[in-house]
Short mmCIF file of C-alpha atoms and ligand atoms in Angstrom, two decimals:
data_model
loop_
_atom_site.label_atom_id
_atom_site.label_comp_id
_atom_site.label_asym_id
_atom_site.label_seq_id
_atom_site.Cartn_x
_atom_site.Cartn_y
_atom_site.Cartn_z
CA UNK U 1 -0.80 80.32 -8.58
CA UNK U 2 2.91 80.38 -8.07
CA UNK U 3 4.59 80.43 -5.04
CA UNK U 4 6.01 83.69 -5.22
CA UNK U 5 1.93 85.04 -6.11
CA UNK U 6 1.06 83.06 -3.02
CA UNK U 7 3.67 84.44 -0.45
CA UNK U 8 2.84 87.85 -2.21
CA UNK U 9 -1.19 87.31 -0.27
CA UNK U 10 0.71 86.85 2.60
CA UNK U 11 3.57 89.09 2.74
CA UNK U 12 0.83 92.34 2.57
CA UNK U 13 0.31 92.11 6.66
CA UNK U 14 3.82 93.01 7.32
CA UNK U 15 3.16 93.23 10.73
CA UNK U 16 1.99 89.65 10.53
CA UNK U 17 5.20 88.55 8.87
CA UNK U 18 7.22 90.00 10.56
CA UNK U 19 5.87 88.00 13.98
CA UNK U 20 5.51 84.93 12.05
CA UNK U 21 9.23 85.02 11.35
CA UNK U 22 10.29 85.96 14.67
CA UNK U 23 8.03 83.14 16.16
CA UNK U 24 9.50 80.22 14.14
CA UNK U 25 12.61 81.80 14.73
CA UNK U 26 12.49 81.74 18.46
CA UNK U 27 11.51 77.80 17.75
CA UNK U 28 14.55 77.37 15.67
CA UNK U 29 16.74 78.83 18.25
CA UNK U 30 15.27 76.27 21.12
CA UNK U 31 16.34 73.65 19.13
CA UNK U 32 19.82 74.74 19.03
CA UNK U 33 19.86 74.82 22.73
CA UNK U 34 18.43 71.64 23.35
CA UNK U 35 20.66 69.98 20.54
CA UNK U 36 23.78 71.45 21.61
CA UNK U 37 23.07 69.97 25.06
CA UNK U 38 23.19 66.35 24.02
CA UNK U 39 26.85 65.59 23.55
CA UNK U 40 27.60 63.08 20.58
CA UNK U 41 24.22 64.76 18.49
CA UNK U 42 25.80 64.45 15.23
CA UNK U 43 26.38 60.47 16.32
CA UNK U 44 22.69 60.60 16.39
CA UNK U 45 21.89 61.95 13.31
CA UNK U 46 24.45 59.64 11.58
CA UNK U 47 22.45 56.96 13.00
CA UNK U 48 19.37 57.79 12.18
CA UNK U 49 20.29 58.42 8.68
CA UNK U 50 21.54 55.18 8.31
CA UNK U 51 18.80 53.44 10.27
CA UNK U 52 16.18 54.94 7.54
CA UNK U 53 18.87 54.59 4.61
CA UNK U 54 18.67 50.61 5.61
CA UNK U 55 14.83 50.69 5.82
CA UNK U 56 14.35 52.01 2.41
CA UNK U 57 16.59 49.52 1.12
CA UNK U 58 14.75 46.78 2.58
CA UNK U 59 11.59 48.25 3.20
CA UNK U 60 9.86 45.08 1.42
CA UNK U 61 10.86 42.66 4.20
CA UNK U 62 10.28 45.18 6.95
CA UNK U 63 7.03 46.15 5.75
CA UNK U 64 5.97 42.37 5.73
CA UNK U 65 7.87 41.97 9.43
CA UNK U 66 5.98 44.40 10.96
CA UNK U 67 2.69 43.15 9.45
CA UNK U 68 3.47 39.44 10.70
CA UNK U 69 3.86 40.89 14.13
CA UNK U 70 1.47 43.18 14.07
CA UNK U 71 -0.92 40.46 13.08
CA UNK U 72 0.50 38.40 16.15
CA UNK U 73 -0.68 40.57 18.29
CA UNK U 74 -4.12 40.70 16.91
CA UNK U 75 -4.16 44.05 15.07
CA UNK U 76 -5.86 44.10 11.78
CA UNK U 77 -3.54 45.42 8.83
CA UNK U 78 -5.00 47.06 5.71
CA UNK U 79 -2.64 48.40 2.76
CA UNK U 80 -3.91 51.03 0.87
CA UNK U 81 -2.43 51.66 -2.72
CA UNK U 82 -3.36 55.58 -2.83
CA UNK U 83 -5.04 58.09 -0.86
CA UNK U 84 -8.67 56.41 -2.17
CA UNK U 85 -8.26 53.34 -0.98
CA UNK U 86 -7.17 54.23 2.33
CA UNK U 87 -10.05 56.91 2.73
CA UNK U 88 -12.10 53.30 1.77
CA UNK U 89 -11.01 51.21 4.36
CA UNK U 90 -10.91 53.72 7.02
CA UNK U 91 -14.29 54.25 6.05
CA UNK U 92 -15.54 50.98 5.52
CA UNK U 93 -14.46 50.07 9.39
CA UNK U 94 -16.45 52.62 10.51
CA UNK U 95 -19.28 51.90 8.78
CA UNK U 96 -19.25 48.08 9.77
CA UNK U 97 -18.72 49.51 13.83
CA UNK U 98 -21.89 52.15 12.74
CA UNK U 99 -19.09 55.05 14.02
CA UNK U 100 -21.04 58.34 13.53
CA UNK U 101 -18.37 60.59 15.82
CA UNK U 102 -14.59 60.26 15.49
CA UNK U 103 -11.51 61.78 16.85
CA UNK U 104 -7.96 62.43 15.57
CA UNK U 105 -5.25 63.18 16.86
CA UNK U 106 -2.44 64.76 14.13
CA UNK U 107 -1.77 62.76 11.21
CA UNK U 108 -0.45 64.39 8.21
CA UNK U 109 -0.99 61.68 6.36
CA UNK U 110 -5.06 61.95 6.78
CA UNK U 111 -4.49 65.49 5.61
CA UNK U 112 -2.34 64.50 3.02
CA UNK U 113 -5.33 61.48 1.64
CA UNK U 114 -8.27 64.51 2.21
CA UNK U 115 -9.81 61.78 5.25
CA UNK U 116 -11.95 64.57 6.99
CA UNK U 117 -13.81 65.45 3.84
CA UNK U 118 -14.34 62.07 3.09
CA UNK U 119 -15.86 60.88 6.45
CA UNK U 120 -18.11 64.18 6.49
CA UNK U 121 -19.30 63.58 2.94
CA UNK U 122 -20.40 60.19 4.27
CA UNK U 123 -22.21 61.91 7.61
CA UNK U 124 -19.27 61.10 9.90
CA UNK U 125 -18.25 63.85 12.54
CA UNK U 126 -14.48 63.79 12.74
CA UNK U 127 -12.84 66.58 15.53
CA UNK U 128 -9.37 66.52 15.07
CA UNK U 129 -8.16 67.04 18.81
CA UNK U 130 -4.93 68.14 18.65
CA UNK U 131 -5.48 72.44 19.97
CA UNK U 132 -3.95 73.46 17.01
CA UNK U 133 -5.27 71.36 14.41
CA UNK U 134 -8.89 71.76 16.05
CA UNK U 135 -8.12 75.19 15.74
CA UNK U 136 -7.52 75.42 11.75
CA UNK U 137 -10.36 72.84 11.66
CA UNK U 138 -12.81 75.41 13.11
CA UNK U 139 -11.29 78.20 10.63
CA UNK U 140 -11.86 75.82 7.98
CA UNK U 141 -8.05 76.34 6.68
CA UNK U 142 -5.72 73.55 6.18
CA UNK U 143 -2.50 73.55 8.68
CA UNK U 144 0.37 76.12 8.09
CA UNK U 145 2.69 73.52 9.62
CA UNK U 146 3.23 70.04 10.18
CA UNK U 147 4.10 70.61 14.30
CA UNK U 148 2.79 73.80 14.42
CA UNK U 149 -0.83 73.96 12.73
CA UNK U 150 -1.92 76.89 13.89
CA UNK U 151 1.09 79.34 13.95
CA UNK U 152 -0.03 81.63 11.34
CA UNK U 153 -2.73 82.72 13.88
CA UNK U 154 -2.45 85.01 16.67
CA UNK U 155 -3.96 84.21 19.89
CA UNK U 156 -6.41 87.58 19.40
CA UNK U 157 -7.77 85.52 16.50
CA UNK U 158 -8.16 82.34 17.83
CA UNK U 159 -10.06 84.31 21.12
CA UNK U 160 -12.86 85.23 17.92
CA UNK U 161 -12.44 82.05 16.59
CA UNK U 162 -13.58 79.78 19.79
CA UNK U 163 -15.93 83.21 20.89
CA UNK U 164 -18.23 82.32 17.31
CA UNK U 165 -17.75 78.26 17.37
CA UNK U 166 -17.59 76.95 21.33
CA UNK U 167 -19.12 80.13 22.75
CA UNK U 168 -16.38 81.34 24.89
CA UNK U 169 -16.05 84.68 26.29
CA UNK U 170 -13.92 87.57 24.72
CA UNK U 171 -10.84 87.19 26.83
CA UNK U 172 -8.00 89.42 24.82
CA UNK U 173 -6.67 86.04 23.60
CA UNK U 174 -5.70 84.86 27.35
CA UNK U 175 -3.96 81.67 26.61
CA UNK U 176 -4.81 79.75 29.84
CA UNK U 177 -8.82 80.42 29.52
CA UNK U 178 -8.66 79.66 25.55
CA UNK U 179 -6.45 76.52 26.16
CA UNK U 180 -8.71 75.59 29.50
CA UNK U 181 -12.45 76.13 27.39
CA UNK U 182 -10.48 74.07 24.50
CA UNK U 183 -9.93 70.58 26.93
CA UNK U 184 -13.55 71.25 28.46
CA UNK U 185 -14.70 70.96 24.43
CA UNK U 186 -12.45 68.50 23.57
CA UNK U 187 -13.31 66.05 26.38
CA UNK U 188 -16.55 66.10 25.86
CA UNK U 189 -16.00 64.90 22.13
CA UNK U 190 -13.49 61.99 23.72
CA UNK U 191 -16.16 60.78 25.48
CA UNK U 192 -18.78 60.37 23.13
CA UNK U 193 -16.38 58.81 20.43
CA UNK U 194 -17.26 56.01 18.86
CA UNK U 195 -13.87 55.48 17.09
CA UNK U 196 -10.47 56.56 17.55
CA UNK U 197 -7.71 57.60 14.34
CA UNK U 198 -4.38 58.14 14.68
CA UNK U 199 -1.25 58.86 13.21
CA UNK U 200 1.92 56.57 13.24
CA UNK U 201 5.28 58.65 13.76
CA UNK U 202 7.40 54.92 14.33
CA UNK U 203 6.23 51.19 13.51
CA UNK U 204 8.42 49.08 15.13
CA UNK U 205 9.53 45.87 12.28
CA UNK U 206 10.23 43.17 14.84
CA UNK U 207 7.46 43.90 17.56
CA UNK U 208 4.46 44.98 15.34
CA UNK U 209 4.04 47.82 17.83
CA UNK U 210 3.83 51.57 16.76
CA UNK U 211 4.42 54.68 18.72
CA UNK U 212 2.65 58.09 18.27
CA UNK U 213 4.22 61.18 19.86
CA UNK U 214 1.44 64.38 21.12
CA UNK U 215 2.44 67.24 23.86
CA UNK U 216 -1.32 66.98 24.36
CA UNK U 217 -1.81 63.33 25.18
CA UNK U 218 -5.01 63.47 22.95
CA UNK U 219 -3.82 60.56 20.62
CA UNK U 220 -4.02 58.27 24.23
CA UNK U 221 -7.31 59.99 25.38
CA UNK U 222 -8.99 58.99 22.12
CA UNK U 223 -7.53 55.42 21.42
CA UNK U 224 -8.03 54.73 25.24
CA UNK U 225 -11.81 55.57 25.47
CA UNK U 226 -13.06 54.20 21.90
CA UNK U 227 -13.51 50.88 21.18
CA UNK U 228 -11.84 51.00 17.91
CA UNK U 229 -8.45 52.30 17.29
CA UNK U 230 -7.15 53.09 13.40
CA UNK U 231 -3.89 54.29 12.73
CA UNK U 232 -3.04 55.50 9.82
CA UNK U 233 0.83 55.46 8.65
CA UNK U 234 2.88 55.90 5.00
CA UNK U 235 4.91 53.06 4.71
CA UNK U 236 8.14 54.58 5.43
CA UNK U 237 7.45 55.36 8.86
CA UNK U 238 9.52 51.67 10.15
CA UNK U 239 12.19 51.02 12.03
CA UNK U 240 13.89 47.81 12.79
CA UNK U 241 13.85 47.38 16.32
CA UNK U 242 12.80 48.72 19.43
CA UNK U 243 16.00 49.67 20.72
CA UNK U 244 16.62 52.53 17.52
CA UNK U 245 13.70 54.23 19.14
CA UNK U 246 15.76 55.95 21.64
CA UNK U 247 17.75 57.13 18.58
CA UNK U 248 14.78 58.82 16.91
CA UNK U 249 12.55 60.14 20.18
CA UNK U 250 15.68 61.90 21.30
CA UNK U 251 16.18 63.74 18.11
CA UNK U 252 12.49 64.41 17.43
CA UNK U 253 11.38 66.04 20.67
CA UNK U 254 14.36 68.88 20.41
CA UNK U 255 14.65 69.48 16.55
CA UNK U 256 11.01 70.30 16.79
CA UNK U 257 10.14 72.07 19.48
CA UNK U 258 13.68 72.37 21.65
CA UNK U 259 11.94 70.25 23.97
CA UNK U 260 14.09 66.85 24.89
CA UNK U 261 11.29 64.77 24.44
CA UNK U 262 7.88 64.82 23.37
CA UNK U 263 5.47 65.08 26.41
CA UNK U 264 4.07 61.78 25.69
CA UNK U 265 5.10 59.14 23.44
CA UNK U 266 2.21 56.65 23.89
CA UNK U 267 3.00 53.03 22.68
CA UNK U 268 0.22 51.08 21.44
CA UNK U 269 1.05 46.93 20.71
CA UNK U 270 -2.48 45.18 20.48
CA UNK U 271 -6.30 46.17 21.48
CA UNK U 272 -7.56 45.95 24.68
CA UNK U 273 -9.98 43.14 25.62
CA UNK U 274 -13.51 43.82 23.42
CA UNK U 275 -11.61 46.13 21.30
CA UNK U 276 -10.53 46.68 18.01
CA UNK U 277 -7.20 48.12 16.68
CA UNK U 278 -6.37 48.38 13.18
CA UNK U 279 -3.22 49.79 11.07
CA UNK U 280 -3.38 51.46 7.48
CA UNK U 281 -0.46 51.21 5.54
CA UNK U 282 -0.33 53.74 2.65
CA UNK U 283 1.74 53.98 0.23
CA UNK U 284 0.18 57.06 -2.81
CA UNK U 285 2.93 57.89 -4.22
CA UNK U 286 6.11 56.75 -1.71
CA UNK U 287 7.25 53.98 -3.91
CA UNK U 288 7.67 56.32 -6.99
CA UNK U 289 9.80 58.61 -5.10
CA UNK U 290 11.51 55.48 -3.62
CA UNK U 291 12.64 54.66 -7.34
CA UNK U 292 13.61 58.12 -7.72
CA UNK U 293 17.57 58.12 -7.18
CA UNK U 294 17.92 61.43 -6.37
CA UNK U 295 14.67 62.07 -4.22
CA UNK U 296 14.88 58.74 -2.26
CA UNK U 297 15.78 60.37 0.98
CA UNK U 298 13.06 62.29 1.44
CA UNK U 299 11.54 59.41 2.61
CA UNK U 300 13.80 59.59 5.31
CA UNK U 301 11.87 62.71 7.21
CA UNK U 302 10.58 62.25 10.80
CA UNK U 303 8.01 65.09 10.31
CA UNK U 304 9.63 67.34 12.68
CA UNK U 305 8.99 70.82 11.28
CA UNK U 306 12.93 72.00 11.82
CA UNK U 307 13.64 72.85 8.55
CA UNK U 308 10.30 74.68 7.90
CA UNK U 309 11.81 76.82 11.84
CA UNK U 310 14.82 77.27 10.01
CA UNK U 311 13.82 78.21 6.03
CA UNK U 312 13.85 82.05 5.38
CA UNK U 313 11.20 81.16 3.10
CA UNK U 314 8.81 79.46 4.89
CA UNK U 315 9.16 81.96 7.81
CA UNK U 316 8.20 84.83 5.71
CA UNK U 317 5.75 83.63 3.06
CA UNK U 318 3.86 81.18 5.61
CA UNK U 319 2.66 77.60 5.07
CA UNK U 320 -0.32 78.24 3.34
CA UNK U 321 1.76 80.27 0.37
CA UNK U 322 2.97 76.43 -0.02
CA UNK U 323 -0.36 74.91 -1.43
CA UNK U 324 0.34 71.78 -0.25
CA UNK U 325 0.08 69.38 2.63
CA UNK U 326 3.46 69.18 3.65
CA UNK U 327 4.93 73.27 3.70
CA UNK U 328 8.64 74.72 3.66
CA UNK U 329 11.28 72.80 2.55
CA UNK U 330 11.10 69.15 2.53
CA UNK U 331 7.47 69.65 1.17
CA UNK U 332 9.07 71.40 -1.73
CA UNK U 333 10.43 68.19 -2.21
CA UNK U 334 7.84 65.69 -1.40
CA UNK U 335 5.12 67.54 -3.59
CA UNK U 336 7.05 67.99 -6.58
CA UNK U 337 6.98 63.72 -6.78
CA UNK U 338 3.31 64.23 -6.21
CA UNK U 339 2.36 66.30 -9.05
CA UNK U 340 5.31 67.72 -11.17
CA UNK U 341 3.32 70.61 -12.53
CA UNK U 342 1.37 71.81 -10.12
CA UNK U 343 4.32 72.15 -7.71
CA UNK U 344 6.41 73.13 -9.91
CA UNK U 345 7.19 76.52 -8.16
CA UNK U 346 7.96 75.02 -5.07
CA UNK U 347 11.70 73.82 -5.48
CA UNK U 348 12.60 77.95 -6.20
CA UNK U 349 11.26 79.01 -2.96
CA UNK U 350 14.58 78.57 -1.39
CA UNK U 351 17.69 80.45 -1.42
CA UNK U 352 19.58 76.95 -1.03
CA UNK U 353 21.13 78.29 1.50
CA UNK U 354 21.57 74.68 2.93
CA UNK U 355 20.11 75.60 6.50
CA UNK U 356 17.50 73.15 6.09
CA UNK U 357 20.09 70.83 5.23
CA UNK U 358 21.94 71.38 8.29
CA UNK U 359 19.36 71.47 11.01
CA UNK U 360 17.19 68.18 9.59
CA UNK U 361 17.75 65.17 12.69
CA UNK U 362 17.61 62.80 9.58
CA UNK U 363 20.32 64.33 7.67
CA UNK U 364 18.26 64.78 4.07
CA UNK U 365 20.06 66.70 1.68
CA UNK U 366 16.73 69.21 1.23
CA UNK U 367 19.17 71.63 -0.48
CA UNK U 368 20.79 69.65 -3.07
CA UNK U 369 17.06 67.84 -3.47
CA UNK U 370 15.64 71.39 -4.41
CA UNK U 371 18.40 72.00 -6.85
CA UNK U 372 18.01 68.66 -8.43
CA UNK U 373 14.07 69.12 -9.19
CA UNK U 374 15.12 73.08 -10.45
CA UNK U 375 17.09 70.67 -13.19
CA UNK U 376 14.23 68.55 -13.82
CA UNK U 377 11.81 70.81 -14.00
CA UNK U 378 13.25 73.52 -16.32
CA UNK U 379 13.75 70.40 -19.04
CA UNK U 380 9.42 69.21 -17.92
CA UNK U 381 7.83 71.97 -17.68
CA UNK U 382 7.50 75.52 -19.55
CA UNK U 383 8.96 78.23 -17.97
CA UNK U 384 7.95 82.04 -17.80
CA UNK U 385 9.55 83.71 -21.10
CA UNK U 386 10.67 86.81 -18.90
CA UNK U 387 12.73 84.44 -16.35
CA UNK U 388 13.86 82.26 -19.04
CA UNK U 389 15.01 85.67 -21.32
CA UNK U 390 16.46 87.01 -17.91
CA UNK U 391 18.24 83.72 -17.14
CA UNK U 392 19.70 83.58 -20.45
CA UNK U 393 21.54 86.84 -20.74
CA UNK U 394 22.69 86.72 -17.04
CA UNK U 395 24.18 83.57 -18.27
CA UNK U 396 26.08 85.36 -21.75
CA UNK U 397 27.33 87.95 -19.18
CA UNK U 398 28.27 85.78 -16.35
CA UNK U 399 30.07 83.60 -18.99
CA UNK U 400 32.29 86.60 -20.25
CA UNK U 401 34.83 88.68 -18.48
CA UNK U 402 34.99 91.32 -20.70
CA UNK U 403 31.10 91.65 -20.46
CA UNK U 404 30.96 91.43 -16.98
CA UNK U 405 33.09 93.84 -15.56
CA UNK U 406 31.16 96.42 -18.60
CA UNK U 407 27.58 95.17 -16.72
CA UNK U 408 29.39 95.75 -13.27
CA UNK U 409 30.87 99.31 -14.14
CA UNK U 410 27.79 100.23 -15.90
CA UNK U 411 25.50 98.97 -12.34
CA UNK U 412 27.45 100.58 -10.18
CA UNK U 413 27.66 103.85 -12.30
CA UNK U 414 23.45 103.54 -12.09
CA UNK U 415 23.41 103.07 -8.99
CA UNK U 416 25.24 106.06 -7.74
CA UNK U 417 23.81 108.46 -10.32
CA UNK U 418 19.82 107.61 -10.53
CA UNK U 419 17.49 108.72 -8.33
CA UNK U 420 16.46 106.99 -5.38
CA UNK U 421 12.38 106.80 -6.52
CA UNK U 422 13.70 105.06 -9.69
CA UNK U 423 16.05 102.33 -7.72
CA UNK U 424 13.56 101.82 -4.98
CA UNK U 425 10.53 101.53 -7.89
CA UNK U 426 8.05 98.48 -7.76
CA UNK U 427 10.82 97.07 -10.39
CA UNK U 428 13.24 96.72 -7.14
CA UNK U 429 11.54 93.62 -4.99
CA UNK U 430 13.89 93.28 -3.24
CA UNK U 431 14.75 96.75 -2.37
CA UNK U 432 10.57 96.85 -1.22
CA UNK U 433 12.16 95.63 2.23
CA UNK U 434 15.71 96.70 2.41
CA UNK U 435 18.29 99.25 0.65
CA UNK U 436 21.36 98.55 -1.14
CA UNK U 437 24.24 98.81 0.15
CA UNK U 438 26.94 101.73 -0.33
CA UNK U 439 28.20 101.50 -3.87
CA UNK U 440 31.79 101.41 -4.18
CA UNK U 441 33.44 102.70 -7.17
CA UNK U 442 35.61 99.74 -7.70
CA UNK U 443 34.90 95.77 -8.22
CA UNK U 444 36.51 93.34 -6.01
CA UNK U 445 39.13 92.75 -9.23
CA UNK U 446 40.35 96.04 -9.66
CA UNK U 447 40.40 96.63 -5.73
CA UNK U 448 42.32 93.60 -5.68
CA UNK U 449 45.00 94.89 -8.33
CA UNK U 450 45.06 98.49 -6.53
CA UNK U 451 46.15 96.31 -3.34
CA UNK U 452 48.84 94.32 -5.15
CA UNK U 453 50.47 97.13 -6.89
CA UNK U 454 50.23 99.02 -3.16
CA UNK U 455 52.61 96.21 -1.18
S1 LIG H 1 13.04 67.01 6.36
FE1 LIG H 1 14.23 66.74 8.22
S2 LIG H 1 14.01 68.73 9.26
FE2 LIG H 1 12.38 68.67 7.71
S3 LIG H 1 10.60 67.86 8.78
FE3 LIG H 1 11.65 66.10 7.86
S4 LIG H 1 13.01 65.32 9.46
FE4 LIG H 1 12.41 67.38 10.06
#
C-alpha cells in the first residue's frame, strides 16, 4: 500500500493523532531550547557537515584506518556485503561461543538487516533492552521511530502490554512502576546473557574505538556482563578523530531529545581480559547511494530522529504508515535507494516545506532530496492515471493566464454559491480536518490593480 492508504489506518483514531502530534511536537520544541542555548550552533552543524562530507569522500581509507586500529587493539572485524551476510557472521559467532540468550541494545541497523528473526529462526533468544524497543518487541510491531520506538503507544497500553507478557499489575499506566517492573525484567536477562550486540552511533578512524550513545545505559550493562561483545555498524558511521566527537555528541543529545547530551555515551576500545569483542561493518546498499550524486548526503545522518519531531507528516500519519525501517523524512530518502518501487510513495509524503531541512544537526538537504527522487520516480515508475490526468491539466492551467484567472473566478464563484455538504463531501480531504477560508470576490491581481488605480 501507499503511503497515503497507510497514514489513512492511522489517521482513523483522531484522538490518537492528535496526541501523537502534540507529543513529537513538544520533542521538537526541546530541541529548540537546548539548541538555541549553545552559542555558535550553526558553527557546529557546518562542521559536522563537512566532517561527514570528508568521510564520504574518503571513506575507503578511513574504513581501512579504523579496521587497522581496531585490529590493534585486538577486536575482530567482519565486513558484511548485505544484510545476509551480516545476519551470517553475527550468527556464526554465536554459534562458535554456543550463545543461546542475547541482548541488544538499539541498533537500527539490526532492524534494518531483519537480525532478530534470524537469530530466533536459529533458536537464539534475543531481548532487545532498550524500554522502548523491548516494548514494540513484546507487541510484536517494528519501531515507529528511530529514538523514540515506542511513541505511537500510550502508557495505558503499554500497562496491558507488560500486565499479559511480564505479569505486572494493572497500574493505570503509572510510569515509575511500569519503568521500575521493566529494569527488574531486564536485569535479569543481562545477567544470564551469553552475548552482548550493539549498535555503533561513531567509529573513531585513527583509534579503532567506537562509541554508542543510550539514556538507559543498557548498551554498557550488556557488553559489560557478556563475554562477547558484537557491534554492529553501516559503514558510514566514521569519523576521523577523536577530537570531532565533541562536535557530533553535542549536536546529537539536543536535536534529539533537547537533552545536551546523551545520558551515557559509553566508549568501548578493545575486550576485556577473557573476552571477546567484535565489529560488523555493513555496507547493503550504502555504496550505491554513495554513487548516487544527488542522494550522497544522506549518508551523512546521525540517526537523531529531529526531522521525523519536526515533519508534519510523520507527526500525523505515524512511523508505521512509513513501511520501512527508517520513518519520516530522511527514511523517505534512504528507502527509496533501497527499493525504488516499493518506496516509491514515500518521497510525496512531505509538503517540502524544508523544516526537516532546517532542524537536521548534519545539515542534509532532506527537502531538495525528496524533490529529486519525485523527478526520478515519475520517469521509473508508473504513476496513478487520476494523479497523472490531474497533474496534467493543473499544469495547462497553471501555464496560461487567461485560463487561470477563468479557473480562479469560476472556484471562487463555487465556492461561495454551493452548499456546504457538497464542499465539505468525502471529495474535500483536506477540508475532512479544516474549512476553507473566507472567499474573497477578487484574486490577488485584480485586488492589486483596484489598489493601484486607488493611490
Ligand atoms: S536526517 Fe538529520 S535530522 Fe534526520 S535523523 Fe538524520 S541527522 Fe537527524
Amino acid at each position: 500500500m501507499a503511503h497515503a492508504d497507510e497514514a489513512a489506518i492511522f489517521n482513523k483514531d483522531e484522538a490518537k493523532v492528535d496526541w501523537h502530534d502534540k507529543a513529537l511536537w513538544f520533542v521538537r520544541q526541546k530541541r529548540d531550547k537546548s539548541a538555541h542555548k549553545v552559542k555558535g550552533w550553526e558553527e557546529l552543524r557546518n562542521y559536522a557537515s563537512a566532517i561527514k562530507a570528508n568521510v564520504l569522500s574518503n571513506l575507503d581509507s578511513y574504513l581501512l584506518q579504523f579496521e587497522e586500529n581496531a585490529q590493534k587493539n585486538g577486536v575482530t572485524v567482519h565486513w558484511a556485503a548485505n544484510a545476509e551476510e551480516h545476519n551470517k557472521i553475527v550468527h556464526s559467532i554465536l554459534q562458535k561461543h554456543n550463545a543461546k540468550k542475547i541482548v541488544k541494545s538499539k541498533s537500527m541497523l539490526t532492524e534494518e538487516c531483519h537480525l532478530n528473526p534470524h537469530l530466533e529462526a536459529h533458536g537464539i533468544e534475543v531481548i532487545d533492552t532498550d524500554l522502548g524497543e523491548r516494548i514494540v518487541q513484546l507487541a510484536q510491531e517494528p519501531p515507529s521511530h528511530i529514538v523514540l520506538p515506542a511513541i505511537h503507544k500510550k502508557k495505558e497500553e503499554v500497562d496491558v502490554l507488560f500486565q499479559e507478557h511480564l505479569g505486572t499489575k494493572p497500574c493505570d499506566g503509572d510510569p515509575e512502576y511500569l519503568t521500575a517492573e521493566a529494569r527488574k525484567h531486564l536485569r535479569n536477562k543481562f545477567i544470564k546473557a551469553d552475548a552482548a550486540i550493539t549498535g555503533v552511533n561513531f567509529a573513531i578512524a585513527d583509534t579503532g574505538g567506537f562509541v554508542v550513545c543510550t539514556n538507559e545505559g543498557n548498551a554498557d550493562m550488556g557488553a559489560h556482563l557478556a563475554k562477547v561483545h558484537i557491534a554492529c555498524m553501516g559503514m558510514e558511521k566514521l569519523i576521523p578523530q577523536e577530537k570531532h566527537l565533541g562536535i557530533f555528541l553535542r549536536l546529537l543529545g539536543r536535536s534529539a531529545t533537547g537533552q545536551p547530551i546523551t545520558t551515557y555515551s559509553s566508549h568501548f576500545n578493545k575486550p576485556e581480559p577473557g573476552k571477546e569483542m567484535h565489529i560488523v561493518i555493513v555496507d547493503n546498499g550504502r555504496t550505491e547511494q554513495l554513487s548516487r550524486e544527488d542522494f550522497r548526503a544522506s549518508l551523512h545522518c546521525i540517526r537523531c530522529g529531529a526531522c521525523m519531531n519536526t515533519c508534519p507528516i510523520y507527526r500525523r500519519s505515524g512511523g508505521h504508515s512509513y513501511k520501512s525501517t527508517i520513518p519520516g523524512p530522511i527514511g523517505s530518502i534512504l528507502s527509496p535507494g533501497i527499493d525504488l518501487k516499493k518506496h516509491s510513495s514515500l518521497p510525496f509524503a512531505s509538503t517540502l516545506c524544508g523544516s526537516c531541512s532546517d532542524v537536521c544537526p548534519v545539515k542534509i538537504n532532506i527537502h531538495e532530496q525528496l524533490y529529486k527522487w519525485r523527478q526520478v520516480i515519475v520517469k521509473d515508475v508508473p504513476q496513478p492515471v487520476v494523479k497523472k490526468t490531474a497533474l496534467k491539466m493543473a499544469g495547462s492551467v497553471l501555464a496560461n493566464t487567461k485560463m487561470y484567472h477563468f479557473a480562479g473566478k469560476s472556484a471562487r464563484f463555487m465556492l461561495k454559491h454551493m452548499p456546504r455538504f457538497v464542499i465539505y463531501s468525502k471529495l474535500n480531504a483536506w477540508g475532512h480536518a479544516r474549512d476553507l477560508p473566507e472567499v474573497k470576490n477578487d484574486n490577488f491581481d485584480e485586488w492589486y490593480k483596484k489598489r493601484k488605480k486607488n493611490e
